[in-house]
Amino acid sequence: MSTMAVPDVAVAPVDEGFWTRNRKVGAGLLVLGVLAAALFGALATDQQARFTLSEDSAGAALAVNGTFGAILFGIVAAAAGAALLAGVPKRWFSLLLAVGVVGFVLAFLCWQVSAAPTGQNFMPMVNILRGTFILALPLIFGALAGVLCERSGVVNVAIEGQLLMGAFAGALFGTLSGSVWVGLVAAALGGAFISLLLAIFAIHYLVDQVVMGIVLNLLAVGLTGFLYERLMQTDTAKYNQPPRFSNWEIPLLSDIPVIGPALFRANIFLYLGLILVLVIHIALFRTRWGLRTRAVGEHPTAADTLGVKVLRLRYRNVLLAGLVAGIGGASYTLALYTFTKNMIGGKGFIALAALIFGRWNPTGALLAALFFGFADQLGTYLGAINSVIPSQFLAMLPYLATIFAVAGLVGRVRAPAADGKPYIKG
């Protein structure tokens, strides 16, 4: 049996002079840290900002004076930025960046929590963590769908449509059958239907993959919207009241403080999402299928000469991506909500950003999805404590976090070399 290696694409070094990316990020963090210490410190109050280790205000808590905490964490962010600006070794970049971002967020939270109305100046960490995981779920599944496609050389802009079709099919067939499992299978097939169209037009007919993805998103919005109005809106009980997956509690693990109630008292979608991240990561980097997938995404001609059936592999992986994204759509309608028109609301595009932020790696995509899920949950929490920040800006938080992450933090990244390039067998 012949072996095959994924070719490394040489990238010419770029002389950035003094203002390397690390120093630019450091300068930005330094400015943000000083701003946080000065502005948030001035706006915070002398009330304690309490971060409770429970679902309410009771129990153990980490407490800090609001003004002191805002200034302290702002200084921490500024110090991390100053270290990057000074030119510390590159191996420290990720750690200092994380310290700077966390410091800025904590300074912001010290202001917001301490300035909340009396009785509301606490942040329940269990609820925040649980909400982060719930809101990140469709992003996790969507980003994994993107990994499967783009590692194979097919751009998947249709994640939004795959999630939406999965949510619709799960709600409709789950209601008609009265079974959550039938709904889950239908949701997976709904996502695969959009993926099948993407595969046919992008791989077989060589249609521009980005344009095709946008068209499929519009198709999903139009088709589900039409059927929603004709069926679900006219008879909700018959077509749009699916059964729900209940939470599964894992003994012992669910008793771990903070993490246990949020992570180990959850529904099947959270467990399935985390398992899929692990499985796809191992399969992509430790199996023959993964080696062939990465080869097809980097250099399909070389893979073809070594006997890999490029088009067949792309078809298979695109359909698999649709199944994964469809399950992500079902996490809405079989666990949380009833179906409504265009209920995904742009989450597919945030999943695409998580894919890029995570550098086309399943584990990186998971962390990016959690980052965006936290931004979404933070907006909900701030609205609940009557934050002085207008609600319109709070609703923008996950999208602002997306722009900030992709434009400011992700840096120079390289997609798989053959991503978006049709392959014509010679």
PDB file of N, CA and C in Angstrom, residues 336-391:
ATOM      1  N   LEU A 336     -34.937  23.701  22.691  1.00  0.00           N
ATOM      2  CA  LEU A 336     -35.151  25.030  23.263  1.00  0.00           C
ATOM      3  C   LEU A 336     -36.439  25.711  22.820  1.00  0.00           C
ATOM      4  N   TYR A 337     -36.639  25.837  21.488  1.00  0.00           N
ATOM      5  CA  TYR A 337     -37.702  26.703  20.985  1.00  0.00           C
ATOM      6  C   TYR A 337     -38.605  25.957  20.010  1.00  0.00           C
ATOM      7  N   THR A 338     -39.731  26.592  19.679  1.00  0.00           N
ATOM      8  CA  THR A 338     -40.493  26.163  18.520  1.00  0.00           C
ATOM      9  C   THR A 338     -39.931  26.883  17.292  1.00  0.00           C
ATOM     10  N   PHE A 339     -40.210  26.349  16.134  1.00  0.00           N
ATOM     11  CA  PHE A 339     -39.626  26.920  14.917  1.00  0.00           C
ATOM     12  C   PHE A 339     -40.298  28.244  14.567  1.00  0.00           C
ATOM     13  N   THR A 340     -39.485  29.201  14.163  1.00  0.00           N
ATOM     14  CA  THR A 340     -39.978  30.470  13.616  1.00  0.00           C
ATOM     15  C   THR A 340     -39.185  30.803  12.364  1.00  0.00           C
ATOM     16  N   LYS A 341     -39.714  31.691  11.563  1.00  0.00           N
ATOM     17  CA  LYS A 341     -39.061  32.044  10.303  1.00  0.00           C
ATOM     18  C   LYS A 341     -37.668  32.608  10.560  1.00  0.00           C
ATOM     19  N   ASN A 342     -36.705  32.111   9.791  1.00  0.00           N
ATOM     20  CA  ASN A 342     -35.322  32.588   9.830  1.00  0.00           C
ATOM     21  C   ASN A 342     -34.776  32.654  11.261  1.00  0.00           C
ATOM     22  N   MET A 343     -35.059  31.617  12.036  1.00  0.00           N
ATOM     23  CA  MET A 343     -34.726  31.636  13.458  1.00  0.00           C
ATOM     24  C   MET A 343     -33.212  31.524  13.716  1.00  0.00           C
ATOM     25  N   ILE A 344     -32.437  31.111  12.741  1.00  0.00           N
ATOM     26  CA  ILE A 344     -30.991  30.982  12.954  1.00  0.00           C
ATOM     27  C   ILE A 344     -30.350  32.356  13.095  1.00  0.00           C
ATOM     28  N   GLY A 345     -30.869  33.349  12.387  1.00  0.00           N
ATOM     29  CA  GLY A 345     -30.483  34.748  12.598  1.00  0.00           C
ATOM     30  C   GLY A 345     -29.004  35.051  12.422  1.00  0.00           C
ATOM     31  N   GLY A 346     -28.369  34.458  11.409  1.00  0.00           N
ATOM     32  CA  GLY A 346     -26.974  34.774  11.143  1.00  0.00           C
ATOM     33  C   GLY A 346     -25.960  33.920  11.882  1.00  0.00           C
ATOM     34  N   LYS A 347     -26.430  32.957  12.679  1.00  0.00           N
ATOM     35  CA  LYS A 347     -25.481  32.123  13.432  1.00  0.00           C
ATOM     36  C   LYS A 347     -24.590  31.291  12.500  1.00  0.00           C
ATOM     37  N   GLY A 348     -25.106  30.965  11.317  1.00  0.00           N
ATOM     38  CA  GLY A 348     -24.287  30.214  10.371  1.00  0.00           C
ATOM     39  C   GLY A 348     -23.057  30.984   9.939  1.00  0.00           C
ATOM     40  N   PHE A 349     -23.195  32.297   9.804  1.00  0.00           N
ATOM     41  CA  PHE A 349     -22.053  33.110   9.403  1.00  0.00           C
ATOM     42  C   PHE A 349     -21.077  33.291  10.571  1.00  0.00           C
ATOM     43  N   ILE A 350     -21.617  33.332  11.803  1.00  0.00           N
ATOM     44  CA  ILE A 350     -20.717  33.371  12.961  1.00  0.00           C
ATOM     45  C   ILE A 350     -19.962  32.041  13.069  1.00  0.00           C
ATOM     46  N   ALA A 351     -20.639  30.932  12.740  1.00  0.00           N
ATOM     47  CA  ALA A 351     -19.956  29.635  12.721  1.00  0.00           C
ATOM     48  C   ALA A 351     -18.828  29.636  11.694  1.00  0.00           C
ATOM     49  N   LEU A 352     -19.068  30.291  10.565  1.00  0.00           N
ATOM     50  CA  LEU A 352     -18.024  30.404   9.542  1.00  0.00           C
ATOM     51  C   LEU A 352     -16.840  31.209  10.082  1.00  0.00           C
ATOM     52  N   ALA A 353     -17.142  32.261  10.850  1.00  0.00           N
ATOM     53  CA  ALA A 353     -16.075  33.037  11.483  1.00  0.00           C
ATOM     54  C   ALA A 353     -15.340  32.200  12.529  1.00  0.00           C
ATOM     55  N   ALA A 354     -16.083  31.365  13.276  1.00  0.00           N
ATOM     56  CA  ALA A 354     -15.447  30.490  14.264  1.00  0.00           C
ATOM     57  C   ALA A 354     -14.507  29.509  13.583  1.00  0.00           C
ATOM     58  N   LEU A 355     -14.900  29.051  12.410  1.00  0.00           N
ATOM     59  CA  LEU A 355     -14.043  28.158  11.630  1.00  0.00           C
ATOM     60  C   LEU A 355     -12.716  28.834  11.285  1.00  0.00           C
ATOM     61  N   ILE A 356     -12.784  30.090  10.838  1.00  0.00           N
ATOM     62  CA  ILE A 356     -11.571  30.825  10.479  1.00  0.00           C
ATOM     63  C   ILE A 356     -10.755  31.153  11.725  1.00  0.00           C
ATOM     64  N   PHE A 357     -11.444  31.633  12.769  1.00  0.00           N
ATOM     65  CA  PHE A 357     -10.778  31.968  14.026  1.00  0.00           C
ATOM     66  C   PHE A 357     -10.080  30.743  14.606  1.00  0.00           C
ATOM     67  N   GLY A 358     -10.703  29.583  14.443  1.00  0.00           N
ATOM     68  CA  GLY A 358     -10.120  28.335  14.922  1.00  0.00           C
ATOM     69  C   GLY A 358      -9.131  27.714  13.969  1.00  0.00           C
ATOM     70  N   ARG A 359      -8.817  28.396  12.878  1.00  0.00           N
ATOM     71  CA  ARG A 359      -7.799  27.974  11.902  1.00  0.00           C
ATOM     72  C   ARG A 359      -8.093  26.599  11.310  1.00  0.00           C
ATOM     73  N   TRP A 360      -9.353  26.356  10.969  1.00  0.00           N
ATOM     74  CA  TRP A 360      -9.772  25.133  10.284  1.00  0.00           C
ATOM     75  C   TRP A 360      -9.413  23.887  11.095  1.00  0.00           C
ATOM     76  N   ASN A 361      -9.442  24.035  12.408  1.00  0.00           N
ATOM     77  CA  ASN A 361      -9.123  22.938  13.315  1.00  0.00           C
ATOM     78  C   ASN A 361     -10.343  22.707  14.210  1.00  0.00           C
ATOM     79  N   PRO A 362     -10.800  21.455  14.381  1.00  0.00           N
ATOM     80  CA  PRO A 362     -12.004  21.216  15.195  1.00  0.00           C
ATOM     81  C   PRO A 362     -11.902  21.767  16.616  1.00  0.00           C
ATOM     82  N   THR A 363     -10.752  21.580  17.266  1.00  0.00           N
ATOM     83  CA  THR A 363     -10.601  22.082  18.634  1.00  0.00           C
ATOM     84  C   THR A 363     -10.587  23.604  18.657  1.00  0.00           C
ATOM     85  N   GLY A 364      -9.886  24.213  17.716  1.00  0.00           N
ATOM     86  CA  GLY A 364      -9.885  25.672  17.622  1.00  0.00           C
ATOM     87  C   GLY A 364     -11.271  26.221  17.341  1.00  0.00           C
ATOM     88  N   ALA A 365     -12.024  25.527  16.488  1.00  0.00           N
ATOM     89  CA  ALA A 365     -13.393  25.953  16.186  1.00  0.00           C
ATOM     90  C   ALA A 365     -14.277  25.887  17.426  1.00  0.00           C
ATOM     91  N   LEU A 366     -14.083  24.856  18.256  1.00  0.00           N
ATOM     92  CA  LEU A 366     -14.839  24.737  19.509  1.00  0.00           C
ATOM     93  C   LEU A 366     -14.562  25.929  20.414  1.00  0.00           C
ATOM     94  N   LEU A 367     -13.295  26.267  20.609  1.00  0.00           N
ATOM     95  CA  LEU A 367     -12.940  27.387  21.482  1.00  0.00           C
ATOM     96  C   LEU A 367     -13.483  28.699  20.931  1.00  0.00           C
ATOM     97  N   ALA A 368     -13.409  28.867  19.622  1.00  0.00           N
ATOM     98  CA  ALA A 368     -13.945  30.087  19.015  1.00  0.00           C
ATOM     99  C   ALA A 368     -15.456  30.164  19.202  1.00  0.00           C
ATOM    100  N   ALA A 369     -16.149  29.032  19.038  1.00  0.00           N
ATOM    101  CA  ALA A 369     -17.601  29.013  19.220  1.00  0.00           C
ATOM    102  C   ALA A 369     -17.972  29.372  20.656  1.00  0.00           C
ATOM    103  N   LEU A 370     -17.198  28.885  21.621  1.00  0.00           N
ATOM    104  CA  LEU A 370     -17.463  29.222  23.021  1.00  0.00           C
ATOM    105  C   LEU A 370     -17.226  30.706  23.281  1.00  0.00           C
ATOM    106  N   PHE A 371     -16.228  31.268  22.635  1.00  0.00           N
ATOM    107  CA  PHE A 371     -15.967  32.700  22.771  1.00  0.00           C
ATOM    108  C   PHE A 371     -17.165  33.518  22.284  1.00  0.00           C
ATOM    109  N   PHE A 372     -17.693  33.155  21.114  1.00  0.00           N
ATOM    110  CA  PHE A 372     -18.846  33.875  20.587  1.00  0.00           C
ATOM    111  C   PHE A 372     -20.106  33.591  21.403  1.00  0.00           C
ATOM    112  N   GLY A 373     -20.225  32.354  21.913  1.00  0.00           N
ATOM    113  CA  GLY A 373     -21.365  32.039  22.765  1.00  0.00           C
ATOM    114  C   GLY A 373     -21.340  32.838  24.050  1.00  0.00           C
ATOM    115  N   PHE A 374     -20.153  33.046  24.611  1.00  0.00           N
ATOM    116  CA  PHE A 374     -20.034  33.869  25.813  1.00  0.00           C
ATOM    117  C   PHE A 374     -20.444  35.309  25.535  1.00  0.00           C
ATOM    118  N   ALA A 375     -20.025  35.847  24.387  1.00  0.00           N
ATOM    119  CA  ALA A 375     -20.417  37.214  24.032  1.00  0.00           C
ATOM    120  C   ALA A 375     -21.936  37.329  23.937  1.00  0.00           C
ATOM    121  N   ASP A 376     -22.581  36.318  23.360  1.00  0.00           N
ATOM    122  CA  ASP A 376     -24.041  36.316  23.241  1.00  0.00           C
ATOM    123  C   ASP A 376     -24.696  36.248  24.616  1.00  0.00           C
ATOM    124  N   GLN A 377     -24.215  35.347  25.472  1.00  0.00           N
ATOM    125  CA  GLN A 377     -24.765  35.205  26.819  1.00  0.00           C
ATOM    126  C   GLN A 377     -24.523  36.451  27.650  1.00  0.00           C
ATOM    127  N   LEU A 378     -23.385  37.095  27.460  1.00  0.00           N
ATOM    128  CA  LEU A 378     -23.083  38.318  28.196  1.00  0.00           C
ATOM    129  C   LEU A 378     -24.089  39.408  27.867  1.00  0.00           C
ATOM    130  N   GLY A 379     -24.460  39.519  26.587  1.00  0.00           N
ATOM    131  CA  GLY A 379     -25.472  40.498  26.213  1.00  0.00           C
ATOM    132  C   GLY A 379     -26.796  40.236  26.901  1.00  0.00           C
ATOM    133  N   THR A 380     -27.183  38.962  27.000  1.00  0.00           N
ATOM    134  CA  THR A 380     -28.429  38.600  27.682  1.00  0.00           C
ATOM    135  C   THR A 380     -28.356  38.949  29.167  1.00  0.00           C
ATOM    136  N   TYR A 381     -27.230  38.644  29.788  1.00  0.00           N
ATOM    137  CA  TYR A 381     -27.069  38.927  31.218  1.00  0.00           C
ATOM    138  C   TYR A 381     -27.121  40.430  31.490  1.00  0.00           C
ATOM    139  N   LEU A 382     -26.425  41.214  30.693  1.00  0.00           N
ATOM    140  CA  LEU A 382     -26.404  42.660  30.911  1.00  0.00           C
ATOM    141  C   LEU A 382     -27.790  43.265  30.743  1.00  0.00           C
ATOM    142  N   GLY A 383     -28.559  42.733  29.817  1.00  0.00           N
ATOM    143  CA  GLY A 383     -29.937  43.200  29.672  1.00  0.00           C
ATOM    144  C   GLY A 383     -30.772  42.883  30.901  1.00  0.00           C
ATOM    145  N   ALA A 384     -30.510  41.725  31.527  1.00  0.00           N
ATOM    146  CA  ALA A 384     -31.277  41.304  32.705  1.00  0.00           C
ATOM    147  C   ALA A 384     -30.992  42.175  33.921  1.00  0.00           C
ATOM    148  N   ILE A 385     -29.788  42.760  34.009  1.00  0.00           N
ATOM    149  CA  ILE A 385     -29.474  43.598  35.175  1.00  0.00           C
ATOM    150  C   ILE A 385     -29.661  45.082  34.859  1.00  0.00           C
ATOM    151  N   ASN A 386     -30.391  45.368  33.782  1.00  0.00           N
ATOM    152  CA  ASN A 386     -30.713  46.761  33.415  1.00  0.00           C
ATOM    153  C   ASN A 386     -29.457  47.602  33.195  1.00  0.00           C
ATOM    154  N   SER A 387     -28.559  47.087  32.394  1.00  0.00           N
ATOM    155  CA  SER A 387     -27.328  47.809  32.087  1.00  0.00           C
ATOM    156  C   SER A 387     -27.634  49.147  31.427  1.00  0.00           C
ATOM    157  N   VAL A 388     -26.755  50.124  31.669  1.00  0.00           N
ATOM    158  CA  VAL A 388     -26.934  51.440  31.043  1.00  0.00           C
ATOM    159  C   VAL A 388     -26.631  51.397  29.552  1.00  0.00           C
ATOM    160  N   ILE A 389     -25.996  50.324  29.106  1.00  0.00           N
ATOM    161  CA  ILE A 389     -25.705  50.179  27.673  1.00  0.00           C
ATOM    162  C   ILE A 389     -27.016  49.901  26.944  1.00  0.00           C
ATOM    163  N   PRO A 390     -27.313  50.635  25.870  1.00  0.00           N
ATOM    164  CA  PRO A 390     -28.575  50.430  25.144  1.00  0.00           C
ATOM    165  C   PRO A 390     -28.739  48.980  24.671  1.00  0.00           C
ATOM    166  N   SER A 391     -29.972  48.505  24.689  1.00  0.00           N
ATOM    167  CA  SER A 391     -30.248  47.109  24.338  1.00  0.00           C
ATOM    168  C   SER A 391     -29.824  46.791  22.908  1.00  0.00           C
TER     169      SER A 391
END
